[in-house]
Amino acid sequence: MSGSKIRVGIVGGSGYTGGELLRILLGHPHVEVTQITSETNSGKFVHIIHPNLRKRTELKFISMTQLEECDVLFLALPHGSAMGKIDKFAQLAPRIIDLSADFRLRDPTDYPKWYEHEHPNKEWLSKFVYGIPELHREQIRESNYVTGAGCSATAVALGLMPLFKHGLVDTNIIVAETKIGSSAAGNKPSLSGHHPERSGVSRIYQATGHRHSAEIIQELSFGAKPNIHLTVTSVEAVRGILATCHVFLKENLQEKDIWKVYRQAYGSEPFIRIVKTKEGIYRYPQPKILSGSNYCDIGFEKDENSNALVVISAIDNLVKGAAGNCVQAMNLMFGWDETLSLEFTGLHPA
Amino acid sequence: MSGSKIRVGIVGGSGYTGGELLRILLGHPHVEVTQITSETNSGKFVHIIHPNLRKRTELKFISMTQLEECDVLFLALPHGSAMGKIDKFAQLAPRIIDLSADFRLRDPTDYPKWYEHEHPNKEWLSKFVYGIPELHREQIRESNYVTGAGCSATAVALGLMPLFKHGLVDTNIIVAETKIGSSAAGNKPSLSGHHPERSGVSRIYQATGHRHSAEIIQELSFGAKPNIHLTVTSVEAVRGILATCHVFLKENLQEKDIWKVYRQAYGSEPFIRIVKTKEGIYRYPQPKILSGSNYCDIGFEKDENSNALVVISAIDNLVKGAAGNCVQAMNLMFGWDETLSLEFTGLHPA
Amino acid sequence: MSGSKIRVGIVGGSGYTGGELLRILLGHPHVEVTQITSETNSGKFVHIIHPNLRKRTELKFISMTQLEECDVLFLALPHGSAMGKIDKFAQLAPRIIDLSADFRLRDPTDYPKWYEHEHPNKEWLSKFVYGIPELHREQIRESNYVTGAGCSATAVALGLMPLFKHGLVDTNIIVAETKIGSSAAGNKPSLSGHHPERSGVSRIYQATGHRHSAEIIQELSFGAKPNIHLTVTSVEAVRGILATCHVFLKENLQEKDIWKVYRQAYGSEPFIRIVKTKEGIYRYPQPKILSGSNYCDIGFEKDENSNALVVISAIDNLVKGAAGNCVQAMNLMFGWDETLSLEFTGLHPA
Amino acid sequence: MSGSKIRVGIVGGSGYTGGELLRILLGHPHVEVTQITSETNSGKFVHIIHPNLRKRTELKFISMTQLEECDVLFLALPHGSAMGKIDKFAQLAPRIIDLSADFRLRDPTDYPKWYEHEHPNKEWLSKFVYGIPELHREQIRESNYVTGAGCSATAVALGLMPLFKHGLVDTNIIVAETKIGSSAAGNKPSLSGHHPERSGVSRIYQATGHRHSAEIIQELSFGAKPNIHLTVTSVEAVRGILATCHVFLKENLQEKDIWKVYRQAYGSEPFIRIVKTKEGIYRYPQPKILSGSNYCDIGFEKDENSNALVVISAIDNLVKGAAGNCVQAMNLMFGWDETLSLEFTGLHPA
């Protein structure tokens, strides 16, 4: 039935990123999802948990112990769950794409520093590629082990990379504010996510010391390690991240110069759009219109009276910030068109 | 310290209705809240749970076992918790106001029918007055035991009472639809109330057989028992109920005749407003502007081509649908101005 | 450039339904959108108005006067705009699909009754097919002129059709309540749609006499004309309709009997899902997970104590309630797979 | 009828701040609102525009030309409208409180710089006191002319004042991000405020150069003029501002030292609460629970690994950010208890 399709397994398929993986992969011309696990929902149809997939698939969840060999294994487990079991997963599939933070950081000392524990499989860290195609396309093509990226990290790193790569900004002071939707906190009920408490909030999620800082520092270290001050704020939305980054230019560049830098970096990227217009009400990136899409929209505005530059980027945290980005990476790993099954544009209005 | 104020205790003070009781009673000129219980939060400042009350009170939660005598006891426990302990509570205070469903139904056989269990203290049912002042004002004045009303029941019963009292509508077919906010389901986290799942919904909460039907039937039985078809739908809001009731007039009344019926019934009520205007965008009742207020807004529209009449009513489920209504009842029980501490109008915009 | 693709024009492309048509048609393998009109935005890139389409198309709006011949013309004009110009449009294209109400009603006397004016081209009414494929598939296949359906009418008519077709319910009393999102009112700013006033509402949009009643009566008249009491309520959502229909069974059918009726009617329909489960939190249809998809989800619940049946249906008003349904009709008209370019499942969470 | 109450007039009473002024003043024991103007609604009952005030007042709007003398005149006109007419208003009342930006800036050269025009009545600028009581209480007591403050400016200036007053932070780099609700943009319908476009957004309102910067610089200039980089982002909410300010400490202070600074500055302020707790889900300020209240909640968190300090403040933009703050100032001007008619705590949940 699968013809020449590759067989894909999803481990940890009842969460929001697992559900998005499944949604995207079900539409992929070269993929057959052959197995998907959930310990608590084992035996149930996936559409009981992911109701949008009703009538699209008759898959049922299985337990992790029932996993069989396949061509690619996507790991969508809670952070900390995959790092100790990676050898077992590697026996099941020649290629692994992990969506958690377990293999994102290259420097093993970053785990005790940011995650308060040693990494149990340090030797695996160097096998994984940080899987944002716009940052590491060639490495991803040649790798069998790819890690997804943190959603806030993706928005900030993609927004700032061209400036840092060219050494245009002061690396000593970067203030990054991300506004995130509720799906970023996962699907486990809690008081902080209970609708009467969560609805309509602008709530500090983390003022200082957010773990995604480690990824951002890692990815923006072109020479010096930058000082990132990242604050994450929960806002009323289910999906979406808006990152606003305040950086300070070393030289007095004009906006047209900055345009050139971004166009050069991203002009041929299929999933990055530079959004900076004078007309209409969508003059800068807005996550609202990105739900379900794999785009990362990026814009910027220079302060007329100083060397401050505000860089704005927006993504769907579950797509470009998680599942979509990982499917894009898979497409690269198999030499397919990078955009396969990621064609959905997002809705307007939404 | 309390001077001539009455001492009030709140049992079950960590829930949403308990918090609203406390907020309203803290502003009451003749009341001192002397004790408030929560088993899980015993020992904590109430403002940890009800953050709007920070700097307004230094009260801490106590355990139910620490309750002392007082002048009035408000019971804001989950349904089913008070019915078995009512004798004990009655020893602590000469007056009791219960916000749960435990003493709302006059007919003991209604409990097995609608709540699937026998009532353990049937003899207490006749001691309680159904505490909606607009329906039973004189009885409330003379009673020591008052029960609050269901929030959907309040909206529907107040909306329809004048028509039923005067026998103007067919009692065989009444279709009532209430749209409710998330606070109506309480503060206990669950998947159905988890923000990513609850946000933006129009979700059938109960299509048929909702328990508030029993109260509505009880309160609208002026002779015949009416057939109520009540459907409750969850919509995106934290507070608020909009009830839309479809009834069928026996005679071909004009809208001006119906106006008279409502004006006669409610014209002098401090907390009922008849809302039916041609101007502006608030032509009919809308719960949005009632958050925090004790108003019940009521309007209606007659179908030009039939004998159908649509009656629309709106309340804040936690105020007129719960805590505010019970404070109004308390004011009556003590012979005070019915509106004391219930002056907040609601906000616009909100 | 278009190869063997058909050339499609969209008249009135700056509105929300026009934007959705464009989004869907841009992904269609057999279609090239060659022209799209907007009088106020003529000359602008379409992505200024429909920002989700940035990087997907370089189309610009043209004026209606610049329209050239093509294979199909979609009309997405405000109601009343197309009825007088239909002859001109018919000269431009052999096939026309109109999304407005201008050609929906078969009986010319319905226009003065429901729309307060005579229809200027009554002879055209019989040329158009009411374009809901699940109701008129064969006629659509053979027609060159198809009209879309009202969004509330679509949800109600699809929800009730099987019961009416088999004469199972009392046609004298049908109460239908639809809850609609803000996009149903179009993209023209007004005080009623101004965010501070519209946000979080449960607001009566129309209590009685809604124009979509005419379509519902027309489509559910299998013999007798039914008495529909339709109330439309605006709720907090951008997209989506939840229809709750209260009907009364003539005979005491069991739920399993009703299951059979729906399964027989819709079991092989690609865009209808019968949603009625005991597990999970998506037990009945919910519009929230349908945004962007062409599904109509339908469920029902019988009242245990009476012959009342509550039928629940949900759609995205801009897709199955407008643009998506019309693309489905176009696919039928050209003999293509009915689901082409309508594969998007909707998102969860959303 | 007014007894010894003062007579108050509201000029520009149909907007959101005018409505809030009216709501608050209607509950004030020493005030009678005798007149309220609206050119477009002249002759209409105020409750047509401010529906929450139905049954609270029978006031009708009048035209500005009908204004009579009174004791205080509140001006709630659009920015730019009052500056040219101030002499006329001063003839009508001995005391004026202006809510616009027309008299906020002390330095006349700030108007061309930030508002692109000369101020036509520069001599009036020195007569007005910047009316935030926590910043200028004594001056307000002795002044007849008080100006309100910008809502974003209020949140930022109150949040940062204690640090700046004591010279604790680097004045060269301050990054301030405010997240604002839709009511901050007023009640005039526009595409950017149209619900389908505005709902659920995280949208850059102004990335650089926001006019409130001028007020913040003015109020935080204790010696040096600070460099403020203010970005304003629209989020999904009707009311509320969350300000997140990133500053850098000159010396390595501990959090307990900063606590002392804030407690000393604000410990006895009736409307400022320092919010920084370990328990519960309201650990830092959140505007959600402030709707309708005059509180400004302030908290902070120091980065463990640097000298960065994040200061968080929250207000209701229409109350502490506009109408409430001005009533607080009026109370001071008349020697009354500062909290009169400002007792509403805000709601939870909300």
Short mmCIF file of N, CA and C in Angstrom, two decimals, chain A residues 16 19-20 23 44-45 47-56 183 238-239 266-277 279-283 288-289 291-293 295 297 316 318-319 342-350, chain C residues 16 19-20 23 44-45 47-56 183 238-239 266-277 279-283 288-289 291-293 295 297 316 318-319 342-350:
data_model
loop_
_atom_site.label_atom_id
_atom_site.label_comp_id
_atom_site.label_asym_id
_atom_site.label_seq_id
_atom_site.Cartn_x
_atom_site.Cartn_y
_atom_site.Cartn_z
N TYR A 16 0.83 18.29 21.09
CA TYR A 16 0.50 19.20 20.00
C TYR A 16 1.51 19.13 18.86
N GLY A 19 0.88 15.90 16.98
CA GLY A 19 -0.31 16.03 16.14
C GLY A 19 -0.03 16.79 14.86
N GLU A 20 0.76 17.85 14.98
CA GLU A 20 1.11 18.61 13.78
C GLU A 20 1.99 17.81 12.85
N ARG A 23 -0.37 15.55 11.04
CA ARG A 23 -1.15 16.28 10.04
C ARG A 23 -0.33 16.55 8.79
N LYS A 44 -6.32 3.81 21.06
CA LYS A 44 -7.36 4.74 20.57
C LYS A 44 -7.03 5.24 19.17
N PHE A 45 -8.08 5.55 18.43
CA PHE A 45 -7.89 6.22 17.15
C PHE A 45 -7.23 7.58 17.39
N HIS A 47 -7.74 10.22 15.89
CA HIS A 47 -8.65 11.36 15.73
C HIS A 47 -9.45 11.66 17.01
N ILE A 48 -9.37 10.77 17.99
CA ILE A 48 -9.99 11.12 19.28
C ILE A 48 -9.18 12.25 19.95
N ILE A 49 -7.89 12.23 19.76
CA ILE A 49 -7.00 13.25 20.34
C ILE A 49 -6.79 14.42 19.38
N HIS A 50 -6.67 14.11 18.09
CA HIS A 50 -6.44 15.13 17.07
C HIS A 50 -7.67 15.15 16.16
N PRO A 51 -8.72 15.83 16.58
CA PRO A 51 -10.02 15.68 15.90
C PRO A 51 -10.04 16.22 14.48
N ASN A 52 -9.06 17.05 14.15
CA ASN A 52 -9.01 17.54 12.76
C ASN A 52 -8.66 16.44 11.78
N LEU A 53 -8.14 15.31 12.28
CA LEU A 53 -7.71 14.24 11.37
C LEU A 53 -8.76 13.17 11.19
N ARG A 54 -9.92 13.36 11.77
CA ARG A 54 -11.04 12.44 11.54
C ARG A 54 -11.28 12.30 10.04
N LYS A 55 -11.47 11.14 9.60
CA LYS A 55 -11.71 10.81 8.18
C LYS A 55 -10.46 10.93 7.32
N ARG A 56 -9.33 11.29 7.93
CA ARG A 56 -8.09 11.36 7.17
C ARG A 56 -7.20 10.15 7.41
N SER A 183 -0.37 27.18 23.15
CA SER A 183 0.03 25.83 22.73
C SER A 183 1.50 25.57 23.01
N VAL A 238 -3.63 30.87 20.62
CA VAL A 238 -3.30 29.47 20.80
C VAL A 238 -1.94 29.19 20.15
N ARG A 239 -1.80 29.67 18.93
CA ARG A 239 -0.53 29.48 18.21
C ARG A 239 0.13 30.83 17.96
N TYR A 266 18.26 35.87 2.83
CA TYR A 266 17.01 35.12 2.81
C TYR A 266 16.25 35.21 1.49
N GLY A 267 16.77 35.94 0.53
CA GLY A 267 16.01 36.19 -0.70
C GLY A 267 15.55 34.92 -1.40
N SER A 268 16.34 33.87 -1.32
CA SER A 268 15.95 32.65 -2.04
C SER A 268 15.40 31.58 -1.11
N GLU A 269 15.16 31.94 0.13
CA GLU A 269 14.59 30.97 1.07
C GLU A 269 13.10 30.79 0.79
N PRO A 270 12.65 29.54 0.68
CA PRO A 270 11.22 29.35 0.37
C PRO A 270 10.29 29.71 1.55
N PHE A 271 10.82 29.67 2.77
CA PHE A 271 9.92 29.88 3.92
C PHE A 271 10.22 31.14 4.73
N ILE A 272 11.02 32.01 4.16
CA ILE A 272 11.23 33.30 4.85
C ILE A 272 10.73 34.42 3.96
N ARG A 273 9.94 35.28 4.56
CA ARG A 273 9.44 36.44 3.83
C ARG A 273 9.88 37.70 4.58
N ILE A 274 10.42 38.64 3.87
CA ILE A 274 10.77 39.91 4.50
C ILE A 274 9.53 40.81 4.40
N VAL A 275 9.00 41.18 5.53
CA VAL A 275 7.73 41.92 5.58
C VAL A 275 7.98 43.29 6.17
N LYS A 276 7.87 44.26 5.32
CA LYS A 276 8.13 45.64 5.73
C LYS A 276 7.53 46.50 4.64
N THR A 277 6.28 46.89 4.85
CA THR A 277 5.60 47.65 3.80
C THR A 277 4.99 48.92 4.38
N GLU A 279 2.03 50.06 3.06
CA GLU A 279 0.59 49.98 2.80
C GLU A 279 -0.09 48.91 3.64
N GLY A 280 -1.35 49.10 3.90
CA GLY A 280 -2.14 48.06 4.53
C GLY A 280 -1.90 47.96 6.01
N ILE A 281 -2.48 46.96 6.62
CA ILE A 281 -2.35 46.81 8.08
C ILE A 281 -1.45 45.63 8.44
N TYR A 282 -0.82 45.05 7.46
CA TYR A 282 0.13 43.96 7.73
C TYR A 282 1.53 44.44 7.33
N ARG A 283 1.93 45.55 7.92
CA ARG A 283 3.18 46.20 7.54
C ARG A 283 4.40 45.48 8.09
N LYS A 288 -0.52 35.95 13.63
CA LYS A 288 -1.93 35.64 13.39
C LYS A 288 -2.19 34.99 12.03
N ILE A 289 -1.51 35.45 11.00
CA ILE A 289 -1.79 34.91 9.66
C ILE A 289 -0.89 33.73 9.32
N SER A 291 -0.75 30.79 11.24
CA SER A 291 -1.18 29.52 11.84
C SER A 291 -1.27 28.43 10.78
N GLY A 292 -0.55 27.35 11.02
CA GLY A 292 -0.56 26.23 10.11
C GLY A 292 0.49 26.31 9.01
N SER A 293 1.10 27.46 8.85
CA SER A 293 2.08 27.61 7.76
C SER A 293 3.50 27.48 8.29
N TYR A 295 5.97 29.43 7.30
CA TYR A 295 6.72 30.67 7.09
C TYR A 295 7.33 31.22 8.38
N ASP A 297 8.20 35.07 9.03
CA ASP A 297 8.19 36.42 8.47
C ASP A 297 9.12 37.31 9.30
N ASP A 316 4.58 30.33 13.38
CA ASP A 316 3.70 29.44 14.13
C ASP A 316 4.62 28.54 14.95
N LEU A 318 4.15 25.84 16.45
CA LEU A 318 4.02 24.40 16.23
C LEU A 318 4.48 23.97 14.84
N VAL A 319 4.60 24.93 13.93
CA VAL A 319 4.99 24.56 12.56
C VAL A 319 6.46 24.96 12.34
N LEU A 342 4.38 21.19 2.83
CA LEU A 342 4.40 22.40 3.67
C LEU A 342 3.83 23.59 2.91
N GLU A 343 2.93 23.30 1.96
CA GLU A 343 2.45 24.35 1.07
C GLU A 343 1.37 25.23 1.68
N PHE A 344 0.79 24.83 2.77
CA PHE A 344 -0.33 25.62 3.31
C PHE A 344 0.14 27.03 3.66
N THR A 345 -0.65 28.02 3.18
CA THR A 345 -0.20 29.42 3.29
C THR A 345 -0.56 30.09 4.61
N GLY A 346 -1.47 29.51 5.35
CA GLY A 346 -2.05 30.27 6.45
C GLY A 346 -3.29 30.99 5.96
N LEU A 347 -4.16 31.37 6.89
CA LEU A 347 -5.47 31.92 6.55
C LEU A 347 -5.54 33.42 6.80
N HIS A 348 -6.36 34.07 6.02
CA HIS A 348 -6.72 35.46 6.28
C HIS A 348 -8.17 35.64 5.91
N PRO A 349 -9.03 36.16 6.78
CA PRO A 349 -8.69 36.48 8.18
C PRO A 349 -8.63 35.20 8.99
N ALA A 350 -8.09 35.29 10.18
CA ALA A 350 -7.93 34.10 11.00
C ALA A 350 -8.06 34.50 12.46
N TYR C 16 -13.46 38.97 2.08
CA TYR C 16 -12.96 37.75 2.71
C TYR C 16 -13.25 36.50 1.89
N GLY C 19 -10.88 36.52 -1.06
CA GLY C 19 -9.53 36.11 -0.64
C GLY C 19 -9.42 34.61 -0.46
N GLU C 20 -10.45 34.01 0.09
CA GLU C 20 -10.43 32.56 0.27
C GLU C 20 -10.50 31.84 -1.07
N ARG C 23 -7.01 32.01 -2.38
CA ARG C 23 -6.12 31.08 -1.67
C ARG C 23 -6.31 29.65 -2.15
N LYS C 44 -3.05 47.41 -6.91
CA LYS C 44 -2.25 46.92 -5.79
C LYS C 44 -2.02 45.41 -5.89
N PHE C 45 -0.90 44.97 -5.33
CA PHE C 45 -0.68 43.54 -5.19
C PHE C 45 -1.77 42.95 -4.29
N HIS C 47 -1.44 40.70 -2.21
CA HIS C 47 -0.98 40.35 -0.86
C HIS C 47 -1.00 41.54 0.09
N ILE C 48 -1.21 42.73 -0.42
CA ILE C 48 -1.41 43.87 0.50
C ILE C 48 -2.73 43.69 1.26
N ILE C 49 -3.71 43.14 0.60
CA ILE C 49 -5.03 42.92 1.21
C ILE C 49 -5.12 41.53 1.84
N HIS C 50 -4.55 40.55 1.18
CA HIS C 50 -4.58 39.17 1.68
C HIS C 50 -3.14 38.76 2.00
N PRO C 51 -2.67 39.15 3.18
CA PRO C 51 -1.22 39.05 3.47
C PRO C 51 -0.72 37.62 3.55
N ASN C 52 -1.62 36.67 3.72
CA ASN C 52 -1.20 35.26 3.74
C ASN C 52 -0.69 34.81 2.37
N LEU C 53 -1.01 35.55 1.33
CA LEU C 53 -0.63 35.13 -0.02
C LEU C 53 0.67 35.77 -0.49
N ARG C 54 1.30 36.52 0.35
CA ARG C 54 2.61 37.08 0.02
C ARG C 54 3.55 35.93 -0.37
N LYS C 55 4.27 36.12 -1.41
CA LYS C 55 5.23 35.13 -1.95
C LYS C 55 4.53 33.96 -2.65
N ARG C 56 3.20 33.97 -2.70
CA ARG C 56 2.49 32.92 -3.43
C ARG C 56 2.01 33.38 -4.79
N SER C 183 -16.10 37.22 10.72
CA SER C 183 -15.83 37.33 9.28
C SER C 183 -17.10 37.22 8.46
N VAL C 238 -13.36 34.47 14.66
CA VAL C 238 -13.29 35.15 13.38
C VAL C 238 -14.04 34.31 12.34
N ARG C 239 -13.76 33.01 12.35
CA ARG C 239 -14.42 32.11 11.42
C ARG C 239 -15.27 31.11 12.18
N TYR C 266 -24.99 10.53 4.11
CA TYR C 266 -23.71 11.21 4.02
C TYR C 266 -22.49 10.29 4.11
N GLY C 267 -22.71 8.99 4.24
CA GLY C 267 -21.58 8.09 4.47
C GLY C 267 -20.50 8.17 3.42
N SER C 268 -20.87 8.46 2.18
CA SER C 268 -19.85 8.49 1.14
C SER C 268 -19.49 9.93 0.74
N GLU C 269 -19.95 10.88 1.49
CA GLU C 269 -19.62 12.27 1.17
C GLU C 269 -18.19 12.59 1.63
N PRO C 270 -17.38 13.15 0.75
CA PRO C 270 -16.00 13.42 1.16
C PRO C 270 -15.88 14.54 2.19
N PHE C 271 -16.84 15.45 2.25
CA PHE C 271 -16.70 16.61 3.13
C PHE C 271 -17.69 16.64 4.28
N ILE C 272 -18.39 15.53 4.51
CA ILE C 272 -19.27 15.50 5.68
C ILE C 272 -18.79 14.41 6.62
N ARG C 273 -18.66 14.79 7.89
CA ARG C 273 -18.27 13.82 8.92
C ARG C 273 -19.35 13.79 9.98
N ILE C 274 -19.77 12.61 10.32
CA ILE C 274 -20.74 12.48 11.41
C ILE C 274 -19.95 12.39 12.70
N VAL C 275 -20.14 13.36 13.58
CA VAL C 275 -19.33 13.48 14.79
C VAL C 275 -20.22 13.30 16.01
N LYS C 276 -20.04 12.20 16.65
CA LYS C 276 -20.87 11.85 17.80
C LYS C 276 -20.13 10.74 18.51
N THR C 277 -19.31 11.13 19.49
CA THR C 277 -18.50 10.13 20.17
C THR C 277 -18.64 10.27 21.67
N GLU C 279 -15.91 9.56 23.64
CA GLU C 279 -14.58 9.82 24.17
C GLU C 279 -14.09 11.21 23.79
N GLY C 280 -13.18 11.72 24.63
CA GLY C 280 -12.50 12.95 24.28
C GLY C 280 -13.35 14.18 24.47
N ILE C 281 -12.85 15.31 24.03
CA ILE C 281 -13.58 16.57 24.24
C ILE C 281 -14.15 17.10 22.93
N TYR C 282 -14.01 16.34 21.87
CA TYR C 282 -14.61 16.74 20.60
C TYR C 282 -15.74 15.77 20.26
N ARG C 283 -16.68 15.66 21.18
CA ARG C 283 -17.74 14.67 21.03
C ARG C 283 -18.79 15.08 20.01
N LYS C 288 -14.32 25.39 15.69
CA LYS C 288 -12.93 25.78 16.00
C LYS C 288 -11.88 24.98 15.21
N ILE C 289 -12.12 23.70 15.00
CA ILE C 289 -11.10 22.90 14.31
C ILE C 289 -11.33 22.84 12.80
N SER C 291 -11.44 25.69 10.76
CA SER C 291 -10.97 26.88 10.04
C SER C 291 -10.08 26.48 8.88
N GLY C 292 -10.46 26.94 7.71
CA GLY C 292 -9.69 26.65 6.52
C GLY C 292 -10.07 25.36 5.81
N SER C 293 -10.87 24.53 6.47
CA SER C 293 -11.23 23.25 5.84
C SER C 293 -12.62 23.32 5.23
N TYR C 295 -14.83 20.89 5.46
CA TYR C 295 -15.73 19.93 6.11
C TYR C 295 -17.00 20.59 6.66
N ASP C 297 -19.20 19.21 9.69
CA ASP C 297 -19.34 18.15 10.70
C ASP C 297 -20.77 18.18 11.24
N ASP C 316 -16.73 26.07 8.49
CA ASP C 316 -16.06 27.36 8.35
C ASP C 316 -16.92 28.17 7.39
N LEU C 318 -16.39 30.74 5.71
CA LEU C 318 -15.75 31.22 4.49
C LEU C 318 -15.35 30.08 3.55
N VAL C 319 -15.34 28.86 4.06
CA VAL C 319 -14.93 27.74 3.20
C VAL C 319 -16.17 26.92 2.82
N LEU C 342 -8.93 21.14 -1.98
CA LEU C 342 -9.70 21.31 -0.75
C LEU C 342 -9.23 20.33 0.32
N GLU C 343 -7.96 19.93 0.24
CA GLU C 343 -7.47 18.87 1.11
C GLU C 343 -7.14 19.33 2.53
N PHE C 344 -7.01 20.61 2.75
CA PHE C 344 -6.57 21.08 4.07
C PHE C 344 -7.56 20.62 5.15
N THR C 345 -6.98 20.01 6.22
CA THR C 345 -7.84 19.38 7.23
C THR C 345 -8.36 20.31 8.31
N GLY C 346 -7.75 21.48 8.43
CA GLY C 346 -8.00 22.26 9.63
C GLY C 346 -6.96 21.91 10.68
N LEU C 347 -6.79 22.80 11.65
CA LEU C 347 -5.72 22.68 12.63
C LEU C 347 -6.24 22.28 14.01
N HIS C 348 -5.38 21.57 14.71
CA HIS C 348 -5.64 21.32 16.13
C HIS C 348 -4.30 21.36 16.86
N PRO C 349 -4.15 22.12 17.94
CA PRO C 349 -5.16 23.07 18.42
C PRO C 349 -5.19 24.30 17.53
N ALA C 350 -6.20 25.09 17.66
CA ALA C 350 -6.37 26.27 16.80
C ALA C 350 -7.04 27.37 17.59
#
